[in-house]
PDB file of C-alpha atoms in Angstrom:
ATOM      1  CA  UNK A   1      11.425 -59.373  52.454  1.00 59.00           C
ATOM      2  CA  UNK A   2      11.798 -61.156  48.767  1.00 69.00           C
ATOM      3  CA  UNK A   3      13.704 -59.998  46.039  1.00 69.00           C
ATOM      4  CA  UNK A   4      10.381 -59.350  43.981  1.00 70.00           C
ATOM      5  CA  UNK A   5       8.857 -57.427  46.830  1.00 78.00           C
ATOM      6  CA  UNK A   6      11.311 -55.166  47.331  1.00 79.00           C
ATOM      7  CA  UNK A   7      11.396 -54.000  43.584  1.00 74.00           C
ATOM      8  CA  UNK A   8       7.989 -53.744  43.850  1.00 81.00           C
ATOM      9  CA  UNK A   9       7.958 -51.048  46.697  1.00 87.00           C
ATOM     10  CA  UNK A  10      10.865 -49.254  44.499  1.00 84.00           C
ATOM     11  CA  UNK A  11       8.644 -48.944  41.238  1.00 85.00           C
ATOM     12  CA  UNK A  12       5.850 -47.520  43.402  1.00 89.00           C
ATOM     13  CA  UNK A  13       7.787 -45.118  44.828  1.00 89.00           C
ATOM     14  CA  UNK A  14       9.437 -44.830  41.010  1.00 87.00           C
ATOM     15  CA  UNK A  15       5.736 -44.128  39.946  1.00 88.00           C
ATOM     16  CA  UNK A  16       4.719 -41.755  42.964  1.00 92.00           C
ATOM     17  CA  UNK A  17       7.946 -39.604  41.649  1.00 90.00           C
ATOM     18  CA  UNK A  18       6.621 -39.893  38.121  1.00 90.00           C
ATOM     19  CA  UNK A  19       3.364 -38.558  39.084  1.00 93.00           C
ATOM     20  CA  UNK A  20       5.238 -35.651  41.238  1.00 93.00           C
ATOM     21  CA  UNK A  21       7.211 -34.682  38.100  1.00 91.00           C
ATOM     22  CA  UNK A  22       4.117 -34.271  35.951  1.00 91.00           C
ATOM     23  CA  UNK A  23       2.614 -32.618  38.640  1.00 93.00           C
ATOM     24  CA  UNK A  24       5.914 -30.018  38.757  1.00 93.00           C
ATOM     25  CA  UNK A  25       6.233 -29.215  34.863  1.00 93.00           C
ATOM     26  CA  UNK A  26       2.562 -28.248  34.846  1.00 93.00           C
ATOM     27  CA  UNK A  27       3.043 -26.199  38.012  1.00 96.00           C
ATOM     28  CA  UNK A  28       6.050 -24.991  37.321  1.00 96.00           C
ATOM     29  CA  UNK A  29       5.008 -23.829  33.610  1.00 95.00           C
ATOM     30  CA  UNK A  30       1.884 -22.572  34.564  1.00 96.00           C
ATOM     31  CA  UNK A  31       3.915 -20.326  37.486  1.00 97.00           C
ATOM     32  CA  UNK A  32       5.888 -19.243  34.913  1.00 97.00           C
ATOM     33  CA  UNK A  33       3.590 -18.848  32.010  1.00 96.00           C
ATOM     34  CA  UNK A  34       2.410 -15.793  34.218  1.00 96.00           C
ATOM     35  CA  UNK A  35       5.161 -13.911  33.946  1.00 97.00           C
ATOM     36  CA  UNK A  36       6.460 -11.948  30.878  1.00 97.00           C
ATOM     37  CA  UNK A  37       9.852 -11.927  29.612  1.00 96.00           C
ATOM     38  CA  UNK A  38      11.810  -8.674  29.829  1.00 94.00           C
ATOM     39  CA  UNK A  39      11.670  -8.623  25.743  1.00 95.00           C
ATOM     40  CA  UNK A  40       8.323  -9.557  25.351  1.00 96.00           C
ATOM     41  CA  UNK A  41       9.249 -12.445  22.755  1.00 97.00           C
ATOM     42  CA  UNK A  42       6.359 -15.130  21.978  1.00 97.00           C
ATOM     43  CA  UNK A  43       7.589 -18.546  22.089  1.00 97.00           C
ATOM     44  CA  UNK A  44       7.336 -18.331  18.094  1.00 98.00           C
ATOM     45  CA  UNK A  45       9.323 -15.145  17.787  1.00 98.00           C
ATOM     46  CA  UNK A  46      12.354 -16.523  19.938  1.00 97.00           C
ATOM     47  CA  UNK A  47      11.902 -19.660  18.120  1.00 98.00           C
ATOM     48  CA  UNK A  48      11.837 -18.182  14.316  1.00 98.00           C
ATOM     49  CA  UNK A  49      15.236 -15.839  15.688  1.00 97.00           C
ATOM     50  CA  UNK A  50      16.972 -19.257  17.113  1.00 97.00           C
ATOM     51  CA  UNK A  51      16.713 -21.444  13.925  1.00 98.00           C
ATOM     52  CA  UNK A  52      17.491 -18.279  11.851  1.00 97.00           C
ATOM     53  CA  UNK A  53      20.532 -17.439  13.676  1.00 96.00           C
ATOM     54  CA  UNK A  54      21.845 -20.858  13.759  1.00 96.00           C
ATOM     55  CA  UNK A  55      21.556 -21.155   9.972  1.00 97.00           C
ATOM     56  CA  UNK A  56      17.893 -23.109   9.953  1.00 97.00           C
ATOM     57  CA  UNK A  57      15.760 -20.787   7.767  1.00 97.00           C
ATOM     58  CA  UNK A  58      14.768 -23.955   5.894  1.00 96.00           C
ATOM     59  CA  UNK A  59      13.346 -25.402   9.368  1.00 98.00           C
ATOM     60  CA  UNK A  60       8.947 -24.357   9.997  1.00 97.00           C
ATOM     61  CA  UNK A  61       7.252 -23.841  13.076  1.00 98.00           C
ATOM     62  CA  UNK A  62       3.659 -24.593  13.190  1.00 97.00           C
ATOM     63  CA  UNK A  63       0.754 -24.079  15.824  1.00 96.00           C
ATOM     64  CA  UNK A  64      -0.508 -27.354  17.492  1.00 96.00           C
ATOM     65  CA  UNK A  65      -3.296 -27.855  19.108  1.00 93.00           C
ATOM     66  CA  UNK A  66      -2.973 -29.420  23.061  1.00 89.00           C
ATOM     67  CA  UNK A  67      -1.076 -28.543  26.427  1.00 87.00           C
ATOM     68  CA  UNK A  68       2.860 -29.349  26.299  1.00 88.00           C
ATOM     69  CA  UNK A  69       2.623 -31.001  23.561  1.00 94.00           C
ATOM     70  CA  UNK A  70       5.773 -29.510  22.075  1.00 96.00           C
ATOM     71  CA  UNK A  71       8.381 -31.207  19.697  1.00 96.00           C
ATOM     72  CA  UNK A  72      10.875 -31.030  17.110  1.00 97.00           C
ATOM     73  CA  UNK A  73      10.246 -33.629  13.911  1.00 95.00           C
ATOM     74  CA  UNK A  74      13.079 -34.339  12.717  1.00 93.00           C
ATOM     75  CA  UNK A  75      11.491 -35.877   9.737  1.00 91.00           C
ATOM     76  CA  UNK A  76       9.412 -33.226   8.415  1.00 94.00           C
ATOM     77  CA  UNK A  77      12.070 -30.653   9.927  1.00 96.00           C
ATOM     78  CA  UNK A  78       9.435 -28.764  11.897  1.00 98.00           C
ATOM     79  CA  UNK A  79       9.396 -27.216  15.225  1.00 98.00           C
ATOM     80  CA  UNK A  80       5.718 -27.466  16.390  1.00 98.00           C
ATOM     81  CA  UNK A  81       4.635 -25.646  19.498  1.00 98.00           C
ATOM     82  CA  UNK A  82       1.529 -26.032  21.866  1.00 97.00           C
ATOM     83  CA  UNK A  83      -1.151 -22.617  21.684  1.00 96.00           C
ATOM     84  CA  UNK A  84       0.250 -21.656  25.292  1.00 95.00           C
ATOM     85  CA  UNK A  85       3.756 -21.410  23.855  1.00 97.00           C
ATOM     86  CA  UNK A  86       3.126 -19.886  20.480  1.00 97.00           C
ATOM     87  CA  UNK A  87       1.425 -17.226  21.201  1.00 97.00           C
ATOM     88  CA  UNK A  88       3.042 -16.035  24.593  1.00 97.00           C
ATOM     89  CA  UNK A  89       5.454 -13.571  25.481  1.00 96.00           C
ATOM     90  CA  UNK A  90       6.108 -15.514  28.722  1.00 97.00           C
ATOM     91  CA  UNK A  91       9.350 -17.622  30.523  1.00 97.00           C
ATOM     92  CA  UNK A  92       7.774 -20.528  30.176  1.00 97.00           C
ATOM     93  CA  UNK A  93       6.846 -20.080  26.428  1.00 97.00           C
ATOM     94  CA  UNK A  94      10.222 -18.674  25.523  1.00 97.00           C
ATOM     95  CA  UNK A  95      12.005 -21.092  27.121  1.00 97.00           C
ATOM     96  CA  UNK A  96      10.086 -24.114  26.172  1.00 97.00           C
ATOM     97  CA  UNK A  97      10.049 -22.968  22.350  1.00 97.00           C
ATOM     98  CA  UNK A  98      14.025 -22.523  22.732  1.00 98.00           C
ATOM     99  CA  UNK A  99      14.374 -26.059  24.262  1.00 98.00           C
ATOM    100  CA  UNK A 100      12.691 -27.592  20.920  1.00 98.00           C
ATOM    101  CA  UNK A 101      15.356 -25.512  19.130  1.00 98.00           C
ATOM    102  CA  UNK A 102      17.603 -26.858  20.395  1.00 97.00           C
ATOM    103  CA  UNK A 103      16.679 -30.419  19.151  1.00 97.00           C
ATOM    104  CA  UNK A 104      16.990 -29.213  15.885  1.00 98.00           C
ATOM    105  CA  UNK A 105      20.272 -27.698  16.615  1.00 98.00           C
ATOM    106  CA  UNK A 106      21.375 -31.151  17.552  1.00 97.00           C
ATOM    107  CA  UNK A 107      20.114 -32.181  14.244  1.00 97.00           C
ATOM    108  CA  UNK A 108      22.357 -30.238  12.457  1.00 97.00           C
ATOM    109  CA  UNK A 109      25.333 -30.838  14.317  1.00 96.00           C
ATOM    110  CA  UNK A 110      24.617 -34.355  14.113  1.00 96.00           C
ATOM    111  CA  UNK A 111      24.668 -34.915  17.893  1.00 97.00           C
ATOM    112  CA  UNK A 112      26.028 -38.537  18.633  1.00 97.00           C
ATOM    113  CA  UNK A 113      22.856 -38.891  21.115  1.00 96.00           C
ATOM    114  CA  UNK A 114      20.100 -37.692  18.913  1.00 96.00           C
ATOM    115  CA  UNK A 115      21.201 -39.557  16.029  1.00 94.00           C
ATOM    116  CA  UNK A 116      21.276 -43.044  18.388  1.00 96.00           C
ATOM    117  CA  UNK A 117      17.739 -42.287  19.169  1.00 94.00           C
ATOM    118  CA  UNK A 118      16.562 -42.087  15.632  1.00 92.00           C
ATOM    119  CA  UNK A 119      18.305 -45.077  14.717  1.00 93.00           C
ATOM    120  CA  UNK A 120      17.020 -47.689  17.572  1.00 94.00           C
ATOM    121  CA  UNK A 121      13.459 -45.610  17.192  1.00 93.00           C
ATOM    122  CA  UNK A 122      12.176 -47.905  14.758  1.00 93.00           C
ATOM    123  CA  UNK A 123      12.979 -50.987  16.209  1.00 93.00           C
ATOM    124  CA  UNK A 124      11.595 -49.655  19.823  1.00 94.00           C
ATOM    125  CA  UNK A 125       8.377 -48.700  18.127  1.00 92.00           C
ATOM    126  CA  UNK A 126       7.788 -52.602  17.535  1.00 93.00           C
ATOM    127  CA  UNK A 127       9.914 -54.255  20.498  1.00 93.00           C
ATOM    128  CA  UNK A 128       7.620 -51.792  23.277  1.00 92.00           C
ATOM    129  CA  UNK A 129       4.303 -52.761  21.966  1.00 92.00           C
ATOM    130  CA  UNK A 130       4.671 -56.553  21.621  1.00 94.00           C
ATOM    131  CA  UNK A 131       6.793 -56.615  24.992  1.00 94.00           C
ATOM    132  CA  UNK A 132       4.191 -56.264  27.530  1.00 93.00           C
ATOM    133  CA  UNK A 133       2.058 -59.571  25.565  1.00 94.00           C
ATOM    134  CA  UNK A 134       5.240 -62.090  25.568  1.00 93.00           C
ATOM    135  CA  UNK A 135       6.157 -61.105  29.072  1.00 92.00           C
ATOM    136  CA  UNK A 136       2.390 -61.984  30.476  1.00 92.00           C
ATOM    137  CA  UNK A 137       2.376 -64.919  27.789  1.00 92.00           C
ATOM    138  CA  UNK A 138       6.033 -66.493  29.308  1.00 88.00           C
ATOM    139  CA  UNK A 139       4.411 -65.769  32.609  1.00 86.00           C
ATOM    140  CA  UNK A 140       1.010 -67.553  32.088  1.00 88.00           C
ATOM    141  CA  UNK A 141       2.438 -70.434  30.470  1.00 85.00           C
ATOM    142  CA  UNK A 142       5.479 -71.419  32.344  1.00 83.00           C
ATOM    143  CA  UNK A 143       7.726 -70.136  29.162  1.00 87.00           C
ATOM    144  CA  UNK A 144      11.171 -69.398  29.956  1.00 86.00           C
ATOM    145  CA  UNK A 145      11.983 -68.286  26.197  1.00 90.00           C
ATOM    146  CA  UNK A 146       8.793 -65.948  26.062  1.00 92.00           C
ATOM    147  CA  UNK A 147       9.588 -64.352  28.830  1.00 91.00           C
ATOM    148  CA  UNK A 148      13.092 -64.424  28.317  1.00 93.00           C
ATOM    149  CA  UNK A 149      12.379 -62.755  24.982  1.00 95.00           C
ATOM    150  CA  UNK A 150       9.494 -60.490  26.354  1.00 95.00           C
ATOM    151  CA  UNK A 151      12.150 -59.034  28.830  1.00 95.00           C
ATOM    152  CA  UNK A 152      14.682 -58.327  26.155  1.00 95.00           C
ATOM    153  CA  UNK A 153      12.471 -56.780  23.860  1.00 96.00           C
ATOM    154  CA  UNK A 154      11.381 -54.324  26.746  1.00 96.00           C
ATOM    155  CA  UNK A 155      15.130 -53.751  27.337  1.00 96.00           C
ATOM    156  CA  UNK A 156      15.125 -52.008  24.158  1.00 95.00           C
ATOM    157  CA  UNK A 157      12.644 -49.613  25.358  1.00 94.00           C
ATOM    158  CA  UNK A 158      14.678 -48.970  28.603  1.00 96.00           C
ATOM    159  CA  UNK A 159      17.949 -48.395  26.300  1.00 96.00           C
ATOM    160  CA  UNK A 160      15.941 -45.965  24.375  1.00 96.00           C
ATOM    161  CA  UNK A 161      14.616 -43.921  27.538  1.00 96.00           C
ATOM    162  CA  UNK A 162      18.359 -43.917  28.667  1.00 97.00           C
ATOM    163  CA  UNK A 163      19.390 -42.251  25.353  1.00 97.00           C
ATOM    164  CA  UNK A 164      16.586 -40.119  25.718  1.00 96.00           C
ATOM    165  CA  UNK A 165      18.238 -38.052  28.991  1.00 97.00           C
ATOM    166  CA  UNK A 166      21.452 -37.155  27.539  1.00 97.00           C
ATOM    167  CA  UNK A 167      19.618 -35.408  24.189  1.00 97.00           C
ATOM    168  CA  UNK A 168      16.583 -33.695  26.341  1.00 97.00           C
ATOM    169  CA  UNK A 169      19.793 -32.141  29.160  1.00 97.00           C
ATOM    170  CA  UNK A 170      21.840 -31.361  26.023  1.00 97.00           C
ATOM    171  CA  UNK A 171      18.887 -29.495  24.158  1.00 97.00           C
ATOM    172  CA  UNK A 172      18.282 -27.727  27.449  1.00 96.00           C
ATOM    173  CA  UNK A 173      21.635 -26.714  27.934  1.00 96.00           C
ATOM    174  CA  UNK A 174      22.270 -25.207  24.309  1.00 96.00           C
ATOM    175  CA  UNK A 175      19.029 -23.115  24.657  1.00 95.00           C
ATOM    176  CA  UNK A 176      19.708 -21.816  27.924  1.00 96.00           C
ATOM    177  CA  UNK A 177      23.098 -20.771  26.757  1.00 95.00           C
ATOM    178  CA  UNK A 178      21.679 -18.934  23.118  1.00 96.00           C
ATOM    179  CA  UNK A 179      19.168 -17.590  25.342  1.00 96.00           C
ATOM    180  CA  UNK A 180      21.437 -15.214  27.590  1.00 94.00           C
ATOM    181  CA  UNK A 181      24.217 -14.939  25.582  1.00 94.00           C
ATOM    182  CA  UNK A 182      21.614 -13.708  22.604  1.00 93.00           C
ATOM    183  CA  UNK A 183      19.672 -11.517  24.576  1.00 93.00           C
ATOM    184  CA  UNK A 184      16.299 -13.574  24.834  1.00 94.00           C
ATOM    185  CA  UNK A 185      16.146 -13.381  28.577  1.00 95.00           C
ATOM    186  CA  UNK A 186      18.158 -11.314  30.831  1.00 94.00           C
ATOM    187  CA  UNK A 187      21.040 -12.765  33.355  1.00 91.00           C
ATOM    188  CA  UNK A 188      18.002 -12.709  36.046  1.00 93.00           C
ATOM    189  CA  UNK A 189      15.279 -14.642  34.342  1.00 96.00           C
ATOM    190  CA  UNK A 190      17.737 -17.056  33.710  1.00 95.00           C
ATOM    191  CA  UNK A 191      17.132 -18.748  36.895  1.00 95.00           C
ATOM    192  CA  UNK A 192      13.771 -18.932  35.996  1.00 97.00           C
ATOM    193  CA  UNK A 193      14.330 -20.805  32.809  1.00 97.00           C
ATOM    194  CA  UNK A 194      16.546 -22.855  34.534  1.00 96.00           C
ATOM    195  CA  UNK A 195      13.164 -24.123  36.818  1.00 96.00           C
ATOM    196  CA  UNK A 196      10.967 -24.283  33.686  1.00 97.00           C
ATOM    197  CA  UNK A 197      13.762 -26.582  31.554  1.00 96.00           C
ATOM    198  CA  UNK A 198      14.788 -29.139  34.636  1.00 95.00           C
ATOM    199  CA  UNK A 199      10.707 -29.344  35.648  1.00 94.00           C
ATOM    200  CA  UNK A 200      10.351 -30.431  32.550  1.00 92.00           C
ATOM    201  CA  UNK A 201      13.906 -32.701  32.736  1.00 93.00           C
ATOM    202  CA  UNK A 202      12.832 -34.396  35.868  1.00 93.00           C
ATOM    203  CA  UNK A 203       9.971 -36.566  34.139  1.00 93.00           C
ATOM    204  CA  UNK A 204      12.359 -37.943  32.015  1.00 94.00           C
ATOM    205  CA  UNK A 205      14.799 -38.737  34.714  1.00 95.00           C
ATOM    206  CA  UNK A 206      11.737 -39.616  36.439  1.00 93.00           C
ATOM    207  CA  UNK A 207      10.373 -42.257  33.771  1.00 92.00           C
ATOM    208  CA  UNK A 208      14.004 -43.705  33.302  1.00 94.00           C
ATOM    209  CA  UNK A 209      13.998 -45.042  36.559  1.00 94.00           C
ATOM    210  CA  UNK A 210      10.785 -46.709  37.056  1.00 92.00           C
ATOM    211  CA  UNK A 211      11.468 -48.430  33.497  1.00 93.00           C
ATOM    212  CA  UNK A 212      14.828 -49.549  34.825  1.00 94.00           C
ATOM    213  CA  UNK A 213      13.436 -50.940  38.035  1.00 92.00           C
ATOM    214  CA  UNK A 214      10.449 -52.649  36.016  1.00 91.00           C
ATOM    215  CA  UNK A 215      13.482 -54.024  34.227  1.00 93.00           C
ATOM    216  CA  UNK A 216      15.378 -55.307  37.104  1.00 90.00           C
ATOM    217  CA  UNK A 217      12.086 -57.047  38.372  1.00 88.00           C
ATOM    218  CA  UNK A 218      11.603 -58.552  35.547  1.00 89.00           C
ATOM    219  CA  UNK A 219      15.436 -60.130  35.284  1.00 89.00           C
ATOM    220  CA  UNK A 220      15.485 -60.945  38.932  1.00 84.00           C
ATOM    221  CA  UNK A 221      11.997 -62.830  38.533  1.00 79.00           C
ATOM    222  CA  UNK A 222      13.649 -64.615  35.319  1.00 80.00           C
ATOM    223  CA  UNK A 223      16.600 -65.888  36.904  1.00 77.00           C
ATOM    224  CA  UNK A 224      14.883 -66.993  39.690  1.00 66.00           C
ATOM    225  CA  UNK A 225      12.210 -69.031  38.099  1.00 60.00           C
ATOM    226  CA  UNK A 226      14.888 -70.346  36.453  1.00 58.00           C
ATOM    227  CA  UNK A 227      16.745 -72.022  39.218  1.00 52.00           C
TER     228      UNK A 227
END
């Protein structure tokens, strides 16, 4: 078996865990989206009492419209949560609203991670979309330099997924740990925040390593055109 094939049966399977972990967070959320929390917090109420206790008044939530479409902007410094985790009083909406809270809690402590994402963001947001053209381009004409440049402009997007674990673990881990110790869940739902958070973990771990493989292919097929 080549190289090239083998790599190729690795980001299938990379992509068949992908597909599994989106699968899982929607499961796994709408499992727990069933069941209240012992406090009966919304996802907005927990939210609004994490940023206020962590000295964020100045932060806003807002309503967005979509399923898990969740986020902190750090620009804007707004937490915006999904209908589903708003206005529920359920694990999955507390903890989900908590995890964004935590990104802004990383925000204010300037965490080393968070702030290496925002840098390189920029320059990933032009690298990832030209990538995929200079790659097929180097390939279609015989280019060693297009390709070779294709490939390291996608490395920057595989850098910035990397960075991307570390913050999305962290966040997960400082809103577990405010919600117990705080009183948002009790010691017994934690376990079932824990499910919700890494669910939602695993498609980043999940994405990570079918970009690195892509990336790996693409080396491997570089340096051996090459000789």
């Amino acid at each position: 078996m080549s190289i090239n094939a083998f790599f190729w049966i690795l980001i299938i399977l990379a992509f068949g865990l992908t597909i599994w972990a989106q699968f899982r967070v929607k499961g796994t959320f709408k499992k727990y989206s069933q069941v209240p929390n012992a406090r009966g917090l919304t996802g907005y109420e927990a939210a609004r009492h994490m940023l206020d206790s962590n000295g964020l008044q100045d932060v806003r939530i807002e309503v967005v419209r979509g399923s898990l479409s969740d986020h902190y902007d750090p620009i804007h410094r707004v937490v915006r949560l999904s209908e589903d985790v708003y206005y529920q009083n359920s694990i999955s909406a507390v903890s989900v609203a908590c995890h964004e809270i935590g990104h802004a809690i990383q925000h204010k402590t300037h965490y080393p991670m968070l702030a290496l994402r925002h840098r390189i963001f920029p320059v990933v947001n032009f690298t990832s979309g030209i990538a995929p053209f200079l790659i097929i381009a180097g390939a279609i004409f015989s280019s060693f330099s297009l390709l070779g440049l294709g490939i390291i402009f996608f490395s920057a997007a595989v850098v910035f997924q990397l960075v991307t674990l570390p913050v999305e673990f962290n966040a997960s881990n400082r809103a577990r740990d405010i919600m117990v110790a705080e009183g948002y869940v009790t010691n017994e739902e934690e376990r079932s925040v824990g499910k919700v958070l890494n669910a939602a973990a695993l498609t980043y771990v999940a994405t990570a390593l079918l970009s690195v493989l892509e990336l790996l292919r693409l080396v491997f097929m570089f340096a051996g055109n090459r000789d």
